[in-house]
Short mmCIF file of C-alpha atoms in Angstrom, two decimals:
data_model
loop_
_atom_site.label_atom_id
_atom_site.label_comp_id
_atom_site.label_asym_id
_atom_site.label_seq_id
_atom_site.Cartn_x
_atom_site.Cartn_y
_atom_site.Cartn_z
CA UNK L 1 66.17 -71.64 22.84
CA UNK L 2 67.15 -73.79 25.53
CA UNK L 3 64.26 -76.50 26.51
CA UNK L 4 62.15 -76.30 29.07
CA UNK L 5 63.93 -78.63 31.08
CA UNK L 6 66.81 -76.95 31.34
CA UNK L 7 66.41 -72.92 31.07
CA UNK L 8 69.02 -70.89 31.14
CA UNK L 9 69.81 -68.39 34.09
CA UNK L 10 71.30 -64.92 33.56
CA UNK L 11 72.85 -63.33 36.82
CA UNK L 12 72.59 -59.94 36.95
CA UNK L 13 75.19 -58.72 39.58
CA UNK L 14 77.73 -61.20 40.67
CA UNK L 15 78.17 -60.24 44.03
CA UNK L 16 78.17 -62.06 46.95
CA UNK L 17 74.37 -63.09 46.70
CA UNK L 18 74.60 -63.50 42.41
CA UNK L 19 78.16 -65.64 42.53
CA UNK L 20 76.50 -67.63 45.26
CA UNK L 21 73.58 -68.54 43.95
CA UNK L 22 74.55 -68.75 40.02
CA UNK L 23 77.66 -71.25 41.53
CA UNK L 24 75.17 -73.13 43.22
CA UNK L 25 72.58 -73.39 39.59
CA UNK L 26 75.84 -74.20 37.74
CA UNK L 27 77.01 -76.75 40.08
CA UNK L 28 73.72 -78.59 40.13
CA UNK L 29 73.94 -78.74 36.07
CA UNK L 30 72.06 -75.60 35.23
CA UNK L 31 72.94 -73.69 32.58
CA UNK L 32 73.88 -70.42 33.96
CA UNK L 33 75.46 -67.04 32.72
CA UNK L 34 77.47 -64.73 34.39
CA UNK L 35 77.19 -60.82 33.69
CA UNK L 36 80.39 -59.03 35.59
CA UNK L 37 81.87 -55.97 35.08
CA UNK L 38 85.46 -54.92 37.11
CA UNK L 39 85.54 -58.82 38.20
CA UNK L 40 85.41 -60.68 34.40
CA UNK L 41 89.05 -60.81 34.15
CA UNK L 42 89.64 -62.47 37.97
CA UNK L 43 86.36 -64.94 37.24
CA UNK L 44 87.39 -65.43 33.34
CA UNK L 45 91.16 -66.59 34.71
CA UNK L 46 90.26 -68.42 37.88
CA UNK L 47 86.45 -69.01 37.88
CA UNK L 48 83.99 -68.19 41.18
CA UNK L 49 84.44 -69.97 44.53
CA UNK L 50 82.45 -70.30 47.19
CA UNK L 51 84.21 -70.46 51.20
CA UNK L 52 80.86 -72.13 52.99
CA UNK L 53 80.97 -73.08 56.37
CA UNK L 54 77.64 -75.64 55.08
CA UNK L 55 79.05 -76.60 51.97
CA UNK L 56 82.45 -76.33 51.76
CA UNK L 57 84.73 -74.81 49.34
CA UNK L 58 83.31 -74.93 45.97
CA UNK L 59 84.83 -74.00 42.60
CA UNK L 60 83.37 -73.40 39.43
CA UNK L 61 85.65 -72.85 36.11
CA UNK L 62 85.73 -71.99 33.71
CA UNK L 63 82.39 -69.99 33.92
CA UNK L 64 80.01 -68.73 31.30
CA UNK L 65 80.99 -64.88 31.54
CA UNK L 66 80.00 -62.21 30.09
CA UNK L 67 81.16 -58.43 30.02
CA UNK L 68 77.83 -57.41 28.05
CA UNK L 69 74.28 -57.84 28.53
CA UNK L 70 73.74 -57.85 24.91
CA UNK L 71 76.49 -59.99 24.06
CA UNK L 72 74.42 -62.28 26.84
CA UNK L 73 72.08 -65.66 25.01
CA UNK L 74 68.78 -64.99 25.83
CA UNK L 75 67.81 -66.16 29.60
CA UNK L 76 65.08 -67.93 30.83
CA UNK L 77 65.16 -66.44 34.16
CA UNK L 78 67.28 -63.66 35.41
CA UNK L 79 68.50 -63.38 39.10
CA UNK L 80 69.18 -59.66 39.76
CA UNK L 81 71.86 -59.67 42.86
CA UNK L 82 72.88 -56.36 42.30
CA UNK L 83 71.95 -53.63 45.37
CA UNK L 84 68.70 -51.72 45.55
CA UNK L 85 70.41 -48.72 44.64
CA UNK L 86 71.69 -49.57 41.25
CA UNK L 87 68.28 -51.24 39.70
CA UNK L 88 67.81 -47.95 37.08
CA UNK L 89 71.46 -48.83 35.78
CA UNK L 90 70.22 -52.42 35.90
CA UNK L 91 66.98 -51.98 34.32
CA UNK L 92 68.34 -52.41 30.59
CA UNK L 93 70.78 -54.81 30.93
CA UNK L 94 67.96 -56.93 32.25
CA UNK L 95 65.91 -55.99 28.73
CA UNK L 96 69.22 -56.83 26.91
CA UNK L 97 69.86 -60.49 28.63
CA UNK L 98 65.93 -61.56 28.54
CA UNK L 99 64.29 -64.23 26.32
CA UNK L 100 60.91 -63.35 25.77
CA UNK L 101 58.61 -63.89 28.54
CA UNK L 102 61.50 -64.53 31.21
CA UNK L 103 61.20 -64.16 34.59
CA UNK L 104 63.39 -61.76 36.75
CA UNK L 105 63.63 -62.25 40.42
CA UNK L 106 65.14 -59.26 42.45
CA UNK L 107 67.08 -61.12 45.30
CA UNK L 108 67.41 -57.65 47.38
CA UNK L 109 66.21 -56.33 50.68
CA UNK L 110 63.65 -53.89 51.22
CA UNK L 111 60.40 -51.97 50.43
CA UNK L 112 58.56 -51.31 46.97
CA UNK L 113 61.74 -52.28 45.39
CA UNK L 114 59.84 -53.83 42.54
CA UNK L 115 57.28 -50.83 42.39
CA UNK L 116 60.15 -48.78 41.75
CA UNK L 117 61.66 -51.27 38.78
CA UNK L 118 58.56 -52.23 37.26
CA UNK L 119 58.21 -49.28 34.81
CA UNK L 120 61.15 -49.59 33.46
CA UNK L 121 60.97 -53.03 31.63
CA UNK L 122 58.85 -54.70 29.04
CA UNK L 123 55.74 -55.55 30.12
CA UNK L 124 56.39 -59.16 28.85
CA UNK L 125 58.87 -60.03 31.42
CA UNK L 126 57.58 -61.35 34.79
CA UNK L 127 58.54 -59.90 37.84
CA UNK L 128 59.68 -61.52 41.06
CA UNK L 129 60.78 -60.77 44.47
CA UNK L 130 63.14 -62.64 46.15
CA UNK L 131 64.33 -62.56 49.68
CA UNK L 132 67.44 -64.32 50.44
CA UNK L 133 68.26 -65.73 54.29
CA UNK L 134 71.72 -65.84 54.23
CA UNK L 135 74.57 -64.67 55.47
CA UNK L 136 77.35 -64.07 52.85
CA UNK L 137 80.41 -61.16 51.61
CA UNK L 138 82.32 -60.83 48.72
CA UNK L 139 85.65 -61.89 50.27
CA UNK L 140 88.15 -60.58 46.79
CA UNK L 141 86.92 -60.82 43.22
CA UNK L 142 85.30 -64.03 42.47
CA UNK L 143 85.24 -65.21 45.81
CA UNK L 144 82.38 -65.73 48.08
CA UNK L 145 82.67 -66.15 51.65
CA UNK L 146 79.55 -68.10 53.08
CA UNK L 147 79.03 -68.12 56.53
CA UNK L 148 75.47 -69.64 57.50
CA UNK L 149 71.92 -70.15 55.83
CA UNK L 150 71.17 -69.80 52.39
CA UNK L 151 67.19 -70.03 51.81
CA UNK L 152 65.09 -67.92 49.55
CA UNK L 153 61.58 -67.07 49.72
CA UNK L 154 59.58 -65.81 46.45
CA UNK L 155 56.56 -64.28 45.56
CA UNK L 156 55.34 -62.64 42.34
CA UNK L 157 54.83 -58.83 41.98
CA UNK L 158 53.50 -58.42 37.87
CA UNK L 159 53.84 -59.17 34.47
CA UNK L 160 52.32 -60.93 31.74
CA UNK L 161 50.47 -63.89 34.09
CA UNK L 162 46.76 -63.69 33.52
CA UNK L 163 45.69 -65.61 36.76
CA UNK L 164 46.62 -66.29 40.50
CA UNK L 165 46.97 -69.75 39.64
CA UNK L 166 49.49 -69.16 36.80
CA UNK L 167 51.25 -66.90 39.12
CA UNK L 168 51.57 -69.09 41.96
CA UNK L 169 53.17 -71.48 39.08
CA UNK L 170 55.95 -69.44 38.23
CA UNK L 171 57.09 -68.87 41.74
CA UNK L 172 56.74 -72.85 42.51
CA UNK L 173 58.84 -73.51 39.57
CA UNK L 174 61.43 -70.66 40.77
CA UNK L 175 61.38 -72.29 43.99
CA UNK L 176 61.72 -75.86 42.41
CA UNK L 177 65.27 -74.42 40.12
CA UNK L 178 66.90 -73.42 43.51
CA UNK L 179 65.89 -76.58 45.47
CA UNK L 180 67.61 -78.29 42.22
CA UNK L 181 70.59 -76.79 43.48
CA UNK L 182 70.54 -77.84 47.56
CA UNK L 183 69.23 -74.20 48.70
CA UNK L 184 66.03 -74.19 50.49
CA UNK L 185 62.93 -71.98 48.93
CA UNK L 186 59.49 -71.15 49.57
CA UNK L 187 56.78 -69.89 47.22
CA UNK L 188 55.19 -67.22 49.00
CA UNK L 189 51.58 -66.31 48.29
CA UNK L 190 52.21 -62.31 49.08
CA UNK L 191 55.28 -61.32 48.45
CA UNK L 192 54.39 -57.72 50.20
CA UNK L 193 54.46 -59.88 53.57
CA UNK L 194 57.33 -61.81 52.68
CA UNK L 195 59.29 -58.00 52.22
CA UNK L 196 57.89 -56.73 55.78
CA UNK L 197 59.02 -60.20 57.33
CA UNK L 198 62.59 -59.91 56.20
CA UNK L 199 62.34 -55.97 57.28
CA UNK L 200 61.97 -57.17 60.90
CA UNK L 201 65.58 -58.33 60.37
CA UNK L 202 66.78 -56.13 58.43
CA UNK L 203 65.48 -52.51 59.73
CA UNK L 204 67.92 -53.18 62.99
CA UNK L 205 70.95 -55.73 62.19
CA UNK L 206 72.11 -53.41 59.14
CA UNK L 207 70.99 -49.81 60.78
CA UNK L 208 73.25 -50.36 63.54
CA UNK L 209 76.18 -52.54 62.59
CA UNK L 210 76.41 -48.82 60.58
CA UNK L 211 76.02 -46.82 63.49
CA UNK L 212 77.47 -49.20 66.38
CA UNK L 213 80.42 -50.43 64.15
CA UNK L 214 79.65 -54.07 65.38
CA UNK L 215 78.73 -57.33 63.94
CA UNK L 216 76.13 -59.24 65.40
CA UNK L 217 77.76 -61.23 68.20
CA UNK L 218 78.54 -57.93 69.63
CA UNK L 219 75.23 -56.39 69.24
CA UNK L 220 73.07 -59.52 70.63
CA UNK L 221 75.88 -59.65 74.02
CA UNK L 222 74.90 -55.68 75.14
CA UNK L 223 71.75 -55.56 77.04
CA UNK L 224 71.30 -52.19 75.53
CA UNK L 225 71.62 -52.93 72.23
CA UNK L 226 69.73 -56.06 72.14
CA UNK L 227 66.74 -54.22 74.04
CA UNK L 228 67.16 -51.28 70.82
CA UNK L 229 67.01 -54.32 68.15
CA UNK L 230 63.83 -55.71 69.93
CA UNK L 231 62.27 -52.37 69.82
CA UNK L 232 63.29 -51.97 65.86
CA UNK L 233 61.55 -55.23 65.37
CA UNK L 234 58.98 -54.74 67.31
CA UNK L 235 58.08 -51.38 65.37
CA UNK L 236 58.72 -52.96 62.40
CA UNK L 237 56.01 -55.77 62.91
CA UNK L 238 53.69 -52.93 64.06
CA UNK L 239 53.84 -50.86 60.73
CA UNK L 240 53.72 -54.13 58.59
CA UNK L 241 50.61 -54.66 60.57
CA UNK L 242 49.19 -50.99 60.04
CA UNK L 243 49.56 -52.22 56.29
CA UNK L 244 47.88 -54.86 56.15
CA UNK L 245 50.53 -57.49 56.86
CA UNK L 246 49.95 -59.10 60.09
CA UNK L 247 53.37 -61.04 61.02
CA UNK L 248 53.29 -64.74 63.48
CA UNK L 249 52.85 -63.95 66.97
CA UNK L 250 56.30 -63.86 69.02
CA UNK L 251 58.48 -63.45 65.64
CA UNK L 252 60.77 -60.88 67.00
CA UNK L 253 61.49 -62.91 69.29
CA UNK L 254 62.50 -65.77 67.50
CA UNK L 255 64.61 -63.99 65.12
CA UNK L 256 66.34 -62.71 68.09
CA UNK L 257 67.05 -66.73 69.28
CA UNK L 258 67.98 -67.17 65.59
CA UNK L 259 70.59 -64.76 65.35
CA UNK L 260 72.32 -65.76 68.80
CA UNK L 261 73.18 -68.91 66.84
CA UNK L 262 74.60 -67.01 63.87
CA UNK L 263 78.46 -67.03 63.56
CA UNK L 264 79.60 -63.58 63.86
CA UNK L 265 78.08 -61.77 60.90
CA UNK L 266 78.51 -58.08 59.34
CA UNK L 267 75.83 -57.26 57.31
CA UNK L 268 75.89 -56.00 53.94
CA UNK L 269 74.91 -52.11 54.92
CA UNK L 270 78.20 -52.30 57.08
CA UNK L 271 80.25 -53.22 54.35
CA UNK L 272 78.55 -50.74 52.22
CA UNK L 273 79.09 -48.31 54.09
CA UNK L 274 82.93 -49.52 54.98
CA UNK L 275 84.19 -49.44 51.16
CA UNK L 276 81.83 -45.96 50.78
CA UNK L 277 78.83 -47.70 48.26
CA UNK L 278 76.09 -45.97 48.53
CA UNK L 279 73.28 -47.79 51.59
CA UNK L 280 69.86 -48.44 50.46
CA UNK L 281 68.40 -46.16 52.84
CA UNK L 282 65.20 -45.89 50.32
CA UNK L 283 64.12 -49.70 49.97
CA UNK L 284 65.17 -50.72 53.93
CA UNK L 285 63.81 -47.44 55.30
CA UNK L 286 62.22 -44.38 53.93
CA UNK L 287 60.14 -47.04 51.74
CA UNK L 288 58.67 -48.89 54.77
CA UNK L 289 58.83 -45.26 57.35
CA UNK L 290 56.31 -43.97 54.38
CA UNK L 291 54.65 -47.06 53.64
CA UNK L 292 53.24 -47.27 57.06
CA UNK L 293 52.98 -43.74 57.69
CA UNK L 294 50.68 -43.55 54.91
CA UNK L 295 48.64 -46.21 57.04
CA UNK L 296 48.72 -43.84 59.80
CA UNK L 297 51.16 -45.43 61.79
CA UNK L 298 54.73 -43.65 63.09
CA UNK L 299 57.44 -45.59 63.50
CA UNK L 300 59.41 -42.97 65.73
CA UNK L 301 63.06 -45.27 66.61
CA UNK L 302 63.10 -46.71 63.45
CA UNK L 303 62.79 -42.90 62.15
CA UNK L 304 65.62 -41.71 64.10
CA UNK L 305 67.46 -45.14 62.45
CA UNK L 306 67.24 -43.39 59.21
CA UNK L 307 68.12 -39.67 59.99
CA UNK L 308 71.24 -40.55 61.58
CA UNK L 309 72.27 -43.18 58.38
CA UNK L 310 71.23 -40.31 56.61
CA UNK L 311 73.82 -38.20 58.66
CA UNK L 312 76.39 -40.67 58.69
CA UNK L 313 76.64 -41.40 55.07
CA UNK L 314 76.14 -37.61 53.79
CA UNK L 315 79.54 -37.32 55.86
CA UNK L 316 81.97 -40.37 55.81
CA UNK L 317 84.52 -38.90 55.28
CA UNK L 318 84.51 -37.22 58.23
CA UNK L 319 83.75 -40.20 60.51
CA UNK L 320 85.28 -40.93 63.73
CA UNK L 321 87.00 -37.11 63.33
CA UNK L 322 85.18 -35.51 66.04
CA UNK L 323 85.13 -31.70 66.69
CA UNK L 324 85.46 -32.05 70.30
#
């Protein structure tokens, strides 16, 4: 077992958020393990690099890579990068790379993903949400195109920890292995309002770089647009509020500011939906649509959001082939 100064990391999903974050742990000295499927040969050959506009271009090889979570040592913690929409596949390779008693931190966007995960792992592991502000792409296997930010913000969700206390522990020392590494991170006391804080984001940047075909730059210079992502957000903060979760005052508005001084970004439901992946409709919408329904609250544009993703991704293959 490795000591307690130096645990080792399993990365579940080395994407763009798992091969940035695991290159940024290994970098910094950590000892960190790489689970990849189509990719092993490409990392196994030439190792993972990073293309940051922050840090630079950064290489790691050779890397500790694995083709088989069972094949995996047992890990300490285990960063799940892999989409919303593949955590049952993921659920026992995450039983298969865990020590006992390790902590797994979903690094995914959305609603009740955790909810969803929980019941399918040992009830000895500990598990954590984490919500990543960055913007990042898989540019070709094993390479990582970083374009701005990089923080994460956790919070605990359940497991084996008795008390708040102890809880609040294990997300300050997950917090503590990725400030290690030069990546900012927060130990949130509720992770439920650190999920409806990232949805104000995330309900209108993704929905519509789908629907608009545009990046960001695009969508913040159109009056109309902009006024459509201020409404998003704005229902957004209302059903996190009918929940429970009452957001700062004026933070649509400065996620709006933030964003105008993004690069150029596409987020990850446009690539999704580009390379025909399925989207996480469920965790970024139908989760938080029924969440705050349930609190008596309809979120009617944020609704409409959703149907026409729905629309739009039950027929790809017929878009921009108009009848007309």
């Amino acid at each position: 077992m490795p000591d307690q100064q130096r645990p080792r990391i399993g990365i579940i999903g080395t994407g763009a958020i798992g091969g940035f974050y695991g290159l940024m742990l290994a970098k910094a000295g950590h000892d960190v393990h790489f689970l990849l499927r189509s990719e092993y040969p490409a990392v196994r050959e030439q190792g993972l690099q990073i293309d940051s506009a922050v840090h630079g271009r950064l290489h790691l090889h050779p890397v500790q890579a694995w083709r088989s979570a069972a094949e995996m040592p047992p890990c300490d913690w285990l960063l799940v990068g892999a989409k919303t929409t593949s955590n049952a596949e993921m659920a026992p390779l995450i039983a298969q790379a865990a020590a006992s008693g390790a902590k797994v931190v979903l690094l995914q966007n959305g609603l009740a993903v955790e909810e969803a995960l929980r019941p399918l792992l040992p009830d000895s592991l500990h598990l954590l949400g984490g919500l990543c502000f960055i913007c990042v792409h898989r540019a070709a296997p094993g390479v990582v195109e970083h374009q701005a930010l990089g923080a994460v913000n956790l919070g605990y969700h359940s497991g084996p920890a008795a008390s708040a206390q102890e809880r609040q522990e294990l997300v300050e020392e997950g917090a503590r292995l990725f400030r290690s590494a030069g990546v900012e991170s927060t130990a949130m006391a509720d992770l439920q309002q650190a999920r409806w804080q990232k949805l104000v984001w995330n309900v209108p940047y993704n929905g519509l770089s789908v629907l608009l075909n545009a990046g960001t730059t695009r969508l913040m210079a159109s009056d109309d647009s902009r006024a459509l992502i201020l409404a998003l957000m704005q229902e957004v903060v209302r059903g996190a509020a009918a929940c429970g979760y009452v957001l700062p005052d004026g933070y649509a508005q400065q996620l709006l500011a933030a964003t105008e001084r993004m690069p150029d970004y596409l987020p990850s439901m446009y690539h999704d939906f580009r390379h025909k992946r399925p989207l996480e409709l469920q965790a970024i919408y139908a989760a938080p649509l029924a969440a705050a329904a349930a609190a008596g609250c309809e979120l009617p544009k944020m609704r409409l959001l959703h149907q026409a993703l729905r629309f739009l991704e039950a027929n790809r293959g017929d878009y921009g082939q108009g009848t007309g």
